[in-house]
Amino acid sequence: MCGVIGYVGAGATPSFFLNALRRLEYRGYDSAGIAMLTQDGVVIQRAEGKLSQLERKLDKLPATAKVGIGHTRWATHGKPTENNAHPHRSGPIVLLHNGIIENYRQLKEMLVVKGYEFLSETDTEVAAHLLHHEYKNLTSGTPEQRMREALRVVVRQLKGAFAFGIICLETPEVLYSAKLGSPLVIGQADGESFLASGITALVEHTRQFLVVEDGEIVVLKAGQIEIESFDGKPVVRPFSRVEWSVAMMEKGGYRHFMLKEIHEHPLAIAQTLSGRVQRDSGSINLADLGVGSLPLKTLKRVQIVACGTSFYAASLSKYFIESVARIPVEVDLASEYRYRASTVDENTLVVAVSQSGETADTLQAIKSARAAGAQTLAVVNVPGSTIAHACHAESLTKAGPEIGVASTKAFAAQLTALYLVGLALAQERETLNQAELRFYVDEFVKIPSLVEKCLGLSESIERLANRYHQLSSLLFIGRGPQWPVALEGSLKLKELSYIHAEAYAAGELKHGPIALIDENMSVVCLAPRDAYYEKTLSNIEEIKARGGRILAVGQENDAQLQELADDFIGIPECSEAILPFITTVPLHLFAYWIAVRKGTDVDQPRNLAKSVTVE
Ligand code: AGP
């Protein structure tokens, strides 16, 4: 998704904008641009491709400017060319945008009739000309007052999603923005104000942030911000301090962010557990987990909505939550859930799981659930995210900033938070006694060190990758909770190495997919010693009988499985309850090393964005 950055203050250099845009690269992009406003006018530089292309033009920008905006574009309307890169200009207006203006065609036709000349294929340029048109139409008031009124008129005409960065040559020390549907945060430091698509862009300049809500216009000046609703009512919202550091966003000596973040699985789990479980009593701290305000005792059912990897974490948690809290749990793809007839009521808890907290499908799904009367909980990794603001309650996964587009440590943190929600339900509904609660808490506390042990498999899995990276297709199978683990493993392989991979519930093989098995097909089989072990072994036999190759993931001392498999990844012994945390790690490493071997862009795979804020 596009990245937006803006600055107003004593002075920012071209490098400030470029570095801030670099912190947003993980959002995915294909072109970029910067505009800087000085008393001599505005200078705009844009470039197709990676930021390194834009960097070559920095010397054409002013040495410093009091106001400026920057953008990384993930093309929606119009090819990724310099001409379509943001920002776009119309008279005194220079504007950039993250989102999609769905009614841009009608607006464009109206503006062409009024004589506006379009130089790009983008919907964004429509907004620039429209704002220019409305600004020109206003004859009374100061330029700033006319800009504010023109913005109010424009946002009421737009349909779709937008987060703007806007400068006007006639108000040389003011930055404007408006937000609907796309993420936008404001930062503030002494005598400086910032806007950005995400806090990672600004953490080296300030820790003071506030989230702009849908339907708000922001006017930023040096060290001063004003927020108003689209209909002009003032909005007052406090800044909050975010404890993310620059170091947390660097690679820390790892070759890729993704490898660093796989190695941060243990920390992400430990941080998400911290403060939320009392080991001696086995009790769950509801307030710290963020669920204290929810009617956990009287709920009749739970629905979980998510996308991608978050959906697999949710699917995994279903098994655990149903088993400990004895409450029905339905898990739905958010993109499907939001269009289906709702069956929720005040006794339904709908949980939105999202690393970014900005995924459009998940946001719309949880909004529809809340509108239908459900209790809502956000399990998110970014503090103050849009999805969190849309819910009654927020349970933060404490994985820290996840930069790699492929989600890894956030998955582990999501699983941790969701399992804790399961224990919180069990505690409040008394479906587990204190000894049982204590057992699970003791098992959860063991996970970080067990995952740490799994990370020691990295070198052996790197060697395995040399035998699998040239495959054109791969199957993943698992039973019970290992089925969503298989789904997650196949997604990681697909999105990182571009190898086709599919995952099946192992019991489904005989109902069709086994037709795919021959000597050219390899199958990753998740076969830990769980309740499904014997049946999974039978599946492995069926595959081998048809010439398929087996890469088995199972307990390190399982000689029988090692004998049966062509390749084997041994995980440490652990209780069945926490197996999914353990079996996921080898699959993340497997996908990573195959991608490295194939030379794909591990941290920013083609066509993907870290946060899909469009539908
Ligand atoms: C996961 O590796 C992918 N990047 C993608 O499936 C992601 O999980 C999905 O887009 C949901 O994102 P979210 O967790 O930020 O909502």
XYZ file of C-alpha atoms and ligand atoms in Angstrom:
631
model
C 0.000 0.000 0.000
C 1.113 3.593 -0.565
C 3.203 5.389 2.033
C 2.542 9.017 2.982
C 4.904 11.341 4.887
C 4.609 15.069 5.653
C 6.602 17.658 7.607
C 6.133 21.222 8.822
C 8.638 22.952 11.096
C 11.938 24.787 11.201
C 13.305 22.864 8.247
C 13.662 19.363 6.803
C 16.190 18.155 4.231
C 15.522 15.900 1.220
C 17.198 13.084 3.175
C 14.611 13.438 5.937
C 11.849 12.636 3.444
C 13.780 9.848 1.736
C 14.646 8.140 5.026
C 11.087 8.418 6.273
C 9.876 6.857 3.024
C 12.446 4.076 3.492
C 10.745 3.235 6.809
C 7.530 2.768 4.825
C 9.042 0.610 2.060
C 7.673 -2.520 3.705
C 4.198 -1.331 2.708
C 5.066 -2.210 -0.884
C 5.537 0.332 -3.716
C 6.641 0.823 -7.320
C 7.394 4.565 -7.571
C 7.976 7.532 -5.268
C 8.097 11.311 -5.043
C 8.867 14.295 -2.807
C 7.653 17.912 -2.870
C 9.344 20.675 -0.860
C 7.956 24.192 -0.478
C 10.225 27.217 0.029
C 9.730 30.938 -0.409
C 10.900 30.438 -4.016
C 8.039 28.032 -4.703
C 7.567 24.262 -4.740
C 10.041 21.738 -6.143
C 8.761 18.246 -6.994
C 10.904 15.235 -7.806
C 9.432 11.824 -8.694
C 10.894 8.519 -9.894
C 9.680 5.128 -11.061
C 10.992 2.053 -9.253
C 12.751 1.800 -5.910
C 13.712 4.748 -3.698
C 17.268 4.470 -4.967
C 15.949 5.974 -8.237
C 14.486 8.950 -6.382
C 17.680 9.296 -4.356
C 19.521 10.163 -7.568
C 17.355 13.293 -7.856
C 17.683 14.596 -4.305
C 20.199 17.219 -5.405
C 17.447 18.801 -7.516
C 15.440 19.469 -4.335
C 16.023 22.474 -2.022
C 18.619 21.940 0.710
C 15.882 22.449 3.306
C 12.203 23.423 3.469
C 9.712 24.320 6.182
C 6.984 22.266 4.538
C 7.189 19.112 2.488
C 5.476 15.838 1.592
C 6.678 12.465 0.324
C 5.054 9.344 -1.096
C 5.716 5.756 -2.080
C 3.107 4.576 -4.579
C 1.588 1.091 -4.865
C -0.150 1.440 -8.225
C -3.934 1.114 -8.268
C -4.973 3.413 -11.149
C -2.328 3.793 -13.862
C 0.959 2.032 -14.425
C 3.935 2.525 -12.065
C 5.547 5.332 -14.092
C 7.161 8.624 -13.081
C 4.244 10.474 -14.590
C 1.791 8.617 -12.348
C 3.975 8.916 -9.261
C 2.800 11.289 -6.527
C 2.631 14.128 -5.668
C 0.366 15.686 -8.282
C -0.056 19.426 -8.803
C -2.929 21.676 -9.791
C -2.194 25.393 -9.603
C -1.109 26.198 -6.043
C -2.149 22.750 -4.776
C 0.349 19.871 -4.458
C -1.229 16.633 -3.218
C -0.442 12.966 -2.603
C -2.700 10.177 -1.454
C -2.968 6.675 -0.053
C -6.226 4.925 -0.973
C -8.664 4.665 -3.863
C -11.126 7.354 -4.995
C -13.912 5.163 -6.335
C -15.866 7.981 -8.054
C -12.843 9.518 -9.744
C -14.209 9.017 -13.280
C -17.314 11.152 -12.751
C -15.249 13.825 -11.025
C -12.641 13.736 -13.783
C -15.304 14.212 -16.486
C -16.670 17.236 -14.597
C -13.189 18.734 -14.210
C -12.232 18.177 -17.848
C -15.381 20.049 -18.870
C -14.245 22.887 -16.600
C -10.937 22.991 -18.432
C -8.573 21.084 -16.149
C -5.805 19.284 -18.010
C -4.855 15.824 -16.721
C -1.251 14.700 -17.048
C -1.547 11.279 -15.346
C -3.826 8.210 -15.256
C -4.319 8.439 -11.507
C -7.380 8.973 -9.342
C -5.176 11.130 -7.117
C -4.736 13.854 -9.717
C -8.518 14.194 -9.705
C -8.358 15.148 -6.031
C -5.656 17.731 -6.719
C -7.686 19.441 -9.465
C -10.906 19.210 -7.461
C -9.291 20.872 -4.439
C -7.795 23.534 -6.704
C -11.227 24.115 -8.248
C -13.013 24.492 -4.916
C -10.199 26.666 -3.520
C -10.415 28.974 -6.546
C -14.178 29.271 -6.139
C -13.863 30.705 -2.623
C -13.308 34.436 -2.671
C -13.572 35.453 0.975
C -11.229 34.676 3.869
C -7.511 34.148 4.214
C -5.810 31.543 2.034
C -5.743 29.151 5.017
C -9.432 29.679 5.745
C -10.229 29.055 2.079
C -8.064 25.936 2.047
C -9.897 24.561 5.097
C -13.310 25.258 3.566
C -12.266 23.924 0.155
C -11.060 20.710 1.847
C -14.393 20.324 3.650
C -16.212 20.679 0.310
C -13.908 18.232 -1.461
C -14.003 15.383 1.098
C -17.784 15.373 0.964
C -17.609 14.714 -2.799
C -15.164 11.804 -2.628
C -16.171 8.152 -2.358
C -13.641 5.473 -1.405
C -10.592 5.687 0.856
C -8.012 8.395 1.259
C -5.239 9.724 3.457
C -3.901 12.915 1.895
C -0.742 14.959 2.217
C -1.410 18.460 0.872
C 0.557 21.684 0.571
C -0.684 24.973 -0.875
C 1.764 27.528 -2.219
C -0.368 30.343 -0.810
C -0.084 29.011 2.773
C 3.663 28.310 2.830
C 3.872 27.152 6.458
C 0.860 24.880 6.657
C 0.369 21.177 5.883
C -3.093 19.697 5.367
C -4.541 16.236 5.425
C -7.869 14.402 5.454
C -8.523 10.775 6.283
C -11.145 8.198 5.419
C -10.404 4.482 5.341
C -6.625 4.697 4.900
C -4.276 4.839 7.893
C -2.791 8.163 9.051
C -0.885 9.134 12.170
C 0.312 12.525 13.384
C 3.589 13.029 15.217
C 4.740 16.038 17.169
C 8.129 17.228 18.460
C 9.403 20.630 19.616
C 8.432 23.074 16.899
C 7.780 20.297 14.367
C 4.709 18.399 13.223
C 4.626 15.270 11.102
C 2.115 13.090 9.305
C 2.682 9.533 8.106
C 0.948 6.327 7.074
C 2.531 4.520 10.021
C 4.493 5.300 13.157
C 7.572 3.424 11.894
C 8.297 6.374 9.568
C 8.647 8.821 12.441
C 10.003 6.928 15.442
C 13.492 8.450 15.068
C 11.973 11.961 15.263
C 9.295 11.618 17.933
C 7.530 9.157 20.240
C 4.432 11.352 20.570
C 1.693 10.141 18.248
C -2.009 10.335 17.697
C -4.118 8.366 15.243
C -6.304 10.338 12.837
C -9.800 8.843 12.715
C -12.050 8.431 9.689
C -13.863 11.633 8.758
C -11.242 14.029 10.050
C -9.340 16.942 8.483
C -5.958 17.880 9.976
C -4.163 21.226 9.718
C -0.527 21.062 10.799
C 1.814 23.960 11.585
C 5.223 24.044 13.255
C 4.631 22.229 16.575
C 0.871 22.749 16.412
C -1.942 20.635 15.007
C -5.686 21.163 14.665
C -8.190 18.446 13.913
C -11.750 18.920 12.800
C -14.486 16.634 11.553
C -15.482 16.777 7.891
C -18.348 19.067 8.912
C -15.971 21.464 10.640
C -16.423 20.528 14.319
C -13.165 20.788 16.310
C -11.740 17.483 17.569
C -9.467 17.229 20.614
C -7.402 14.070 21.025
C -4.362 13.538 23.273
C -1.026 12.353 21.967
C 0.211 9.020 23.281
C 3.798 7.866 23.703
C 4.891 4.823 21.680
C 7.807 2.760 23.035
C 9.181 1.631 19.671
C 12.830 2.363 19.014
C 14.803 2.855 15.824
C 16.893 -0.204 16.682
C 13.727 -2.293 16.610
C 13.332 -1.288 12.976
C 16.843 -2.047 11.834
C 18.027 -5.465 10.631
C 20.358 -5.882 13.595
C 22.987 -7.705 11.533
C 20.527 -10.142 9.978
C 20.518 -10.556 6.207
C 16.798 -9.807 5.989
C 14.134 -8.374 8.277
C 12.267 -11.631 7.872
C 15.123 -13.724 9.275
C 15.467 -11.300 12.185
C 11.745 -11.501 12.837
C 11.719 -15.317 12.712
C 14.418 -15.203 15.359
C 12.234 -12.810 17.344
C 9.467 -15.431 17.671
C 10.525 -16.223 21.280
C 10.664 -12.558 22.284
C 7.314 -11.808 20.640
C 5.692 -14.691 22.536
C 7.346 -13.772 25.840
C 6.377 -10.098 25.512
C 2.793 -10.983 24.640
C 2.625 -13.274 27.693
C 4.323 -10.808 30.023
C 2.097 -9.367 32.741
C -0.917 -11.346 31.580
C -0.417 -14.657 33.399
C 0.155 -15.316 37.108
C 2.259 -18.479 37.257
C 1.543 -19.467 40.849
C -2.248 -19.139 40.664
C -2.568 -19.840 36.931
C -4.826 -16.798 36.654
C -5.139 -14.546 33.631
C -4.865 -10.772 34.080
C -7.966 -9.698 32.143
C -7.204 -5.979 32.278
C -3.659 -6.353 30.951
C -4.901 -8.710 28.256
C -7.408 -6.013 27.277
C -10.539 -8.122 27.761
C -11.652 -6.913 31.195
C -14.538 -4.870 29.771
C -16.021 -7.769 27.781
C -18.921 -9.901 29.172
C -16.863 -13.093 29.016
C -19.160 -15.013 31.382
C -22.359 -14.512 29.386
C -21.092 -14.819 25.810
C -22.759 -17.591 23.836
C -20.292 -17.822 20.923
C -17.155 -16.402 19.365
C -16.471 -15.436 15.772
C -12.978 -14.527 14.553
C -12.379 -12.575 11.347
C -8.986 -12.093 9.692
C -7.026 -12.353 6.435
C -3.977 -14.278 5.319
C -1.586 -15.385 8.020
C -3.781 -13.769 10.681
C -6.612 -16.012 9.480
C -4.412 -19.064 10.045
C -3.536 -17.924 13.550
C -7.247 -17.481 14.164
C -8.052 -20.906 12.674
C -5.464 -22.489 14.971
C -6.854 -20.791 18.069
C -10.313 -22.261 17.384
C -9.133 -25.721 18.471
C -7.687 -24.425 21.716
C -10.441 -21.967 22.674
C -13.230 -24.500 22.056
C -11.413 -27.148 24.060
C -10.695 -24.996 27.155
C -13.649 -22.567 27.169
C -16.317 -24.944 25.782
C -17.731 -22.176 23.583
C -18.383 -22.420 19.822
C -15.754 -20.600 17.769
C -16.302 -19.825 14.075
C -13.391 -18.479 12.059
C -14.064 -16.546 8.848
C -12.080 -14.858 6.116
C -12.870 -11.198 6.648
C -13.340 -10.636 2.915
C -16.136 -13.224 2.958
C -17.618 -12.444 6.379
C -18.364 -8.812 5.604
C -20.702 -9.683 2.723
C -22.610 -12.502 4.411
C -25.845 -12.036 6.311
C -24.878 -11.422 9.914
C -26.171 -13.724 12.647
C -24.509 -11.980 15.570
C -26.167 -10.529 18.673
C -25.011 -8.988 21.974
C -23.982 -12.463 23.174
C -21.521 -12.915 20.316
C -17.890 -11.870 20.622
C -16.359 -11.055 17.235
C -12.561 -10.864 17.276
C -10.607 -9.057 14.528
C -7.040 -10.356 14.194
C -4.628 -8.126 12.293
C -0.894 -7.413 12.537
C -1.189 -3.997 10.899
C -4.574 -3.144 12.359
C -5.343 -1.509 9.002
C -6.458 -4.326 6.686
C -9.507 -3.007 4.856
C -11.385 -6.329 4.690
C -10.893 -6.988 8.381
C -11.834 -3.428 9.295
C -15.064 -3.584 7.322
C -15.898 -7.016 8.713
C -15.535 -5.905 12.332
C -17.451 -2.690 11.667
C -20.350 -4.731 10.279
C -20.225 -7.044 13.302
C -20.284 -4.117 15.729
C -23.108 -2.464 13.809
C -25.065 -5.719 14.124
C -24.735 -5.596 17.913
C -21.780 -7.914 18.606
C -19.170 -7.399 21.271
C -15.889 -6.709 19.433
C -12.238 -7.270 20.277
C -9.185 -6.259 18.227
C -6.076 -8.471 18.455
C -3.562 -6.162 16.752
C 0.166 -5.487 16.742
C 0.237 -1.757 16.034
C -0.804 0.470 18.930
C -3.777 2.742 18.207
C -4.516 1.167 14.835
C -7.760 1.790 12.944
C -9.138 -1.697 13.667
C -8.465 -1.212 17.382
C -10.398 2.048 17.295
C -13.311 0.250 15.622
C -13.629 -2.297 18.474
C -14.962 -2.202 22.044
C -11.706 -3.720 23.338
C -8.096 -4.082 22.217
C -5.629 -6.855 23.041
C -2.173 -5.876 21.826
C 0.175 -8.520 20.470
C 3.576 -7.299 21.616
C 5.738 -8.504 18.730
C 7.184 -5.033 18.113
C 7.298 -3.567 14.584
C 7.164 -6.263 11.909
C 8.876 -4.940 8.772
C 9.103 -8.016 6.535
C 6.005 -8.269 4.339
C 5.664 -11.957 5.227
C 4.280 -12.140 8.744
C 6.272 -14.358 11.114
C 6.778 -13.166 14.698
C 3.380 -11.441 14.607
C 1.800 -14.824 13.840
C 3.414 -16.249 16.989
C 2.251 -13.262 19.041
C -1.275 -13.504 17.628
C -1.432 -17.178 18.570
C -0.236 -16.298 22.059
C -2.834 -13.562 22.521
C -5.655 -15.734 21.167
C -4.692 -18.677 23.382
C -4.693 -16.274 26.341
C -8.177 -15.096 25.345
C -9.167 -18.760 25.410
C -7.800 -19.135 28.932
C -9.494 -15.883 30.001
C -12.827 -17.273 28.772
C -12.150 -20.571 30.533
C -11.285 -18.740 33.745
C -14.381 -16.537 33.742
C -16.735 -19.322 32.659
C -15.092 -21.741 35.081
C -14.708 -24.415 32.420
C -11.185 -25.031 33.743
C -10.295 -25.412 37.404
C -7.302 -23.686 38.920
C -5.011 -26.684 38.480
C -5.877 -26.924 34.781
C -5.352 -23.193 34.298
C -1.998 -23.466 36.050
C -1.032 -26.360 33.768
C -1.646 -24.311 30.631
C 0.092 -21.245 32.008
C 3.097 -23.392 32.867
C 3.105 -24.814 29.342
C 2.796 -21.351 27.759
C 5.764 -20.092 29.717
C 7.875 -22.894 28.229
C 7.150 -21.876 24.614
C 9.841 -19.189 24.104
C 12.688 -21.540 25.075
C 11.271 -24.385 22.975
C 10.964 -22.056 19.994
C 14.528 -20.907 20.645
C 15.592 -24.557 20.288
C 13.762 -24.790 16.962
C 15.646 -21.782 15.662
C 18.750 -23.945 15.972
C 17.372 -25.940 13.030
C 18.013 -23.038 10.663
C 21.271 -24.350 9.217
C 19.899 -27.835 8.550
C 16.795 -26.345 6.963
C 18.981 -24.088 4.806
C 20.649 -27.270 3.487
C 17.213 -28.801 2.877
C 16.250 -25.756 0.835
C 18.920 -26.690 -1.675
C 16.911 -29.823 -2.453
C 13.514 -28.132 -2.740
C 14.038 -24.694 -4.262
C 13.627 -25.870 -7.853
C 10.280 -27.566 -7.307
C 7.317 -26.143 -9.184
C 4.734 -27.398 -6.697
C 4.570 -28.647 -3.122
C 1.820 -29.984 -0.844
C 1.535 -29.403 2.901
C -0.665 -31.659 5.057
C -1.620 -31.777 8.710
C -4.435 -32.903 10.966
C -6.244 -31.008 13.697
C -4.334 -27.828 14.682
C -1.538 -28.920 12.312
C -3.858 -28.270 9.369
C -3.837 -24.448 9.871
C -0.080 -24.770 10.471
C 0.145 -26.477 7.060
C -1.925 -23.660 5.550
C 0.435 -21.060 7.054
C 3.486 -22.978 5.816
C 2.107 -23.150 2.280
C 1.257 -19.439 2.271
C 4.774 -18.522 3.379
C 6.298 -20.656 0.635
C 3.986 -19.161 -1.997
C 4.436 -15.518 -1.014
C 8.209 -15.716 -0.557
C 9.475 -18.082 -3.260
C 6.575 -17.870 -5.749
C 6.502 -21.714 -5.805
C 2.958 -23.063 -6.055
C 2.018 -24.711 -2.758
C -1.234 -26.048 -1.377
C -2.249 -27.244 2.063
C -4.813 -29.875 2.888
C -6.279 -31.444 5.978
C -4.479 -34.791 5.759
C -7.778 -36.638 6.043
C -8.873 -34.976 2.811
C -6.094 -36.488 0.675
C -8.159 -39.554 -0.238
C -11.042 -37.323 -1.355
C -9.186 -35.997 -4.386
C -5.773 -34.420 -3.812
C -4.086 -37.847 -3.703
C -4.518 -37.853 -7.475
C -1.687 -35.305 -7.502
C 0.755 -37.765 -5.934
C 3.451 -39.294 -8.063
C 7.245 -39.392 -8.022
C 7.345 -35.701 -8.943
C 5.303 -34.516 -5.971
C 6.839 -33.686 -2.588
C 4.660 -33.406 0.490
C 5.508 -31.613 3.745
C 3.805 -33.670 6.460
C 3.283 -32.241 9.930
C 3.401 -35.391 12.060
C 4.111 -34.566 15.699
C 3.084 -37.114 18.339
C -0.412 -35.708 18.870
C -3.868 -37.287 18.932
C -3.786 -37.606 15.144
C -0.312 -39.160 14.869
C -1.238 -42.698 13.798
C -3.658 -41.464 11.161
C -1.046 -39.057 9.816
C 1.424 -41.933 9.537
C -1.155 -43.758 7.410
C -1.380 -40.720 5.145
C 2.404 -40.780 4.777
C 2.264 -44.470 3.808
C -0.429 -43.716 1.203
C 1.762 -40.984 -0.303
C 4.870 -43.154 -0.378
C 2.923 -45.997 -1.963
C 2.319 -43.694 -4.928
C 5.905 -42.525 -5.227
C 5.533 -39.185 -3.430
C 8.498 -37.677 -1.549
C 7.959 -36.963 2.156
C 9.443 -34.111 4.176
C 8.176 -34.905 7.676
C 8.138 -32.518 10.631
C 7.961 -34.469 13.885
C 9.500 -35.020 17.304
C 13.295 -35.194 17.077
C 13.400 -38.654 18.757
C 10.767 -40.202 16.487
C 12.898 -42.899 14.795
C 9.864 -44.476 13.098
C 8.949 -41.205 11.348
C 12.537 -40.516 10.379
C 12.705 -43.982 8.816
C 9.527 -43.396 6.871
C 10.382 -39.924 5.564
C 12.727 -38.970 2.734
C 13.652 -35.821 4.640
C 13.009 -35.038 8.292
C 12.901 -31.985 10.553
C 12.986 -32.897 14.236
C 11.334 -30.569 16.753
C 11.837 -30.725 20.541
C 9.450 -32.704 22.763
C 6.594 -30.567 24.136
C 3.014 -30.913 25.337
C 0.359 -31.274 22.649
C -1.284 -27.984 23.706
C 1.609 -25.866 22.436
C 2.689 -27.914 19.404
C 1.496 -25.333 16.819
C 3.900 -22.717 18.193
C 6.722 -25.195 17.658
C 5.860 -26.760 14.285
C 5.354 -23.337 12.681
C 8.982 -22.266 13.146
C 10.560 -24.865 10.791
C 8.003 -23.941 8.108
C 8.861 -20.238 8.365
C 12.571 -21.100 8.104
C 11.891 -23.530 5.221
C 10.097 -20.853 3.190
C 12.749 -18.260 4.044
C 15.740 -20.377 2.948
C 14.039 -21.523 -0.256
C 13.327 -17.887 -1.124
C 16.933 -16.922 -0.394
C 18.104 -19.816 -2.581
C 15.798 -18.627 -5.359
C 16.935 -15.017 -4.983
C 13.483 -13.501 -4.592
C 12.951 -10.239 -2.692
C 12.466 -11.796 0.739
C 11.414 -8.674 2.650
C 9.278 -7.221 -0.146
C 7.965 -10.079 -2.319
C 6.549 -9.070 -5.696
C 2.935 -7.823 -5.846
C 2.561 -7.896 -2.044
C 2.084 -5.148 0.513
C 2.547 -5.339 4.259
C -0.793 -3.782 4.937
C -3.637 -4.225 2.438
C -5.658 -1.100 3.095
C -7.650 -1.414 -0.142
C -10.413 -3.939 -0.768
C 1.191 -12.760 5.604
O 2.524 -13.227 5.479
C 0.794 -11.824 4.482
N 1.649 -10.715 4.406
C -0.681 -11.472 4.522
O -1.388 -12.668 4.305
C -1.198 -10.829 5.824
O -1.210 -11.780 6.864
C -2.644 -10.358 5.583
O -2.625 -9.383 4.569
C -3.301 -9.783 6.838
O -2.574 -8.671 7.278
P -2.890 -8.110 8.757
O -2.501 -9.184 9.721
O -2.040 -6.880 8.877
O -4.359 -7.819 8.817
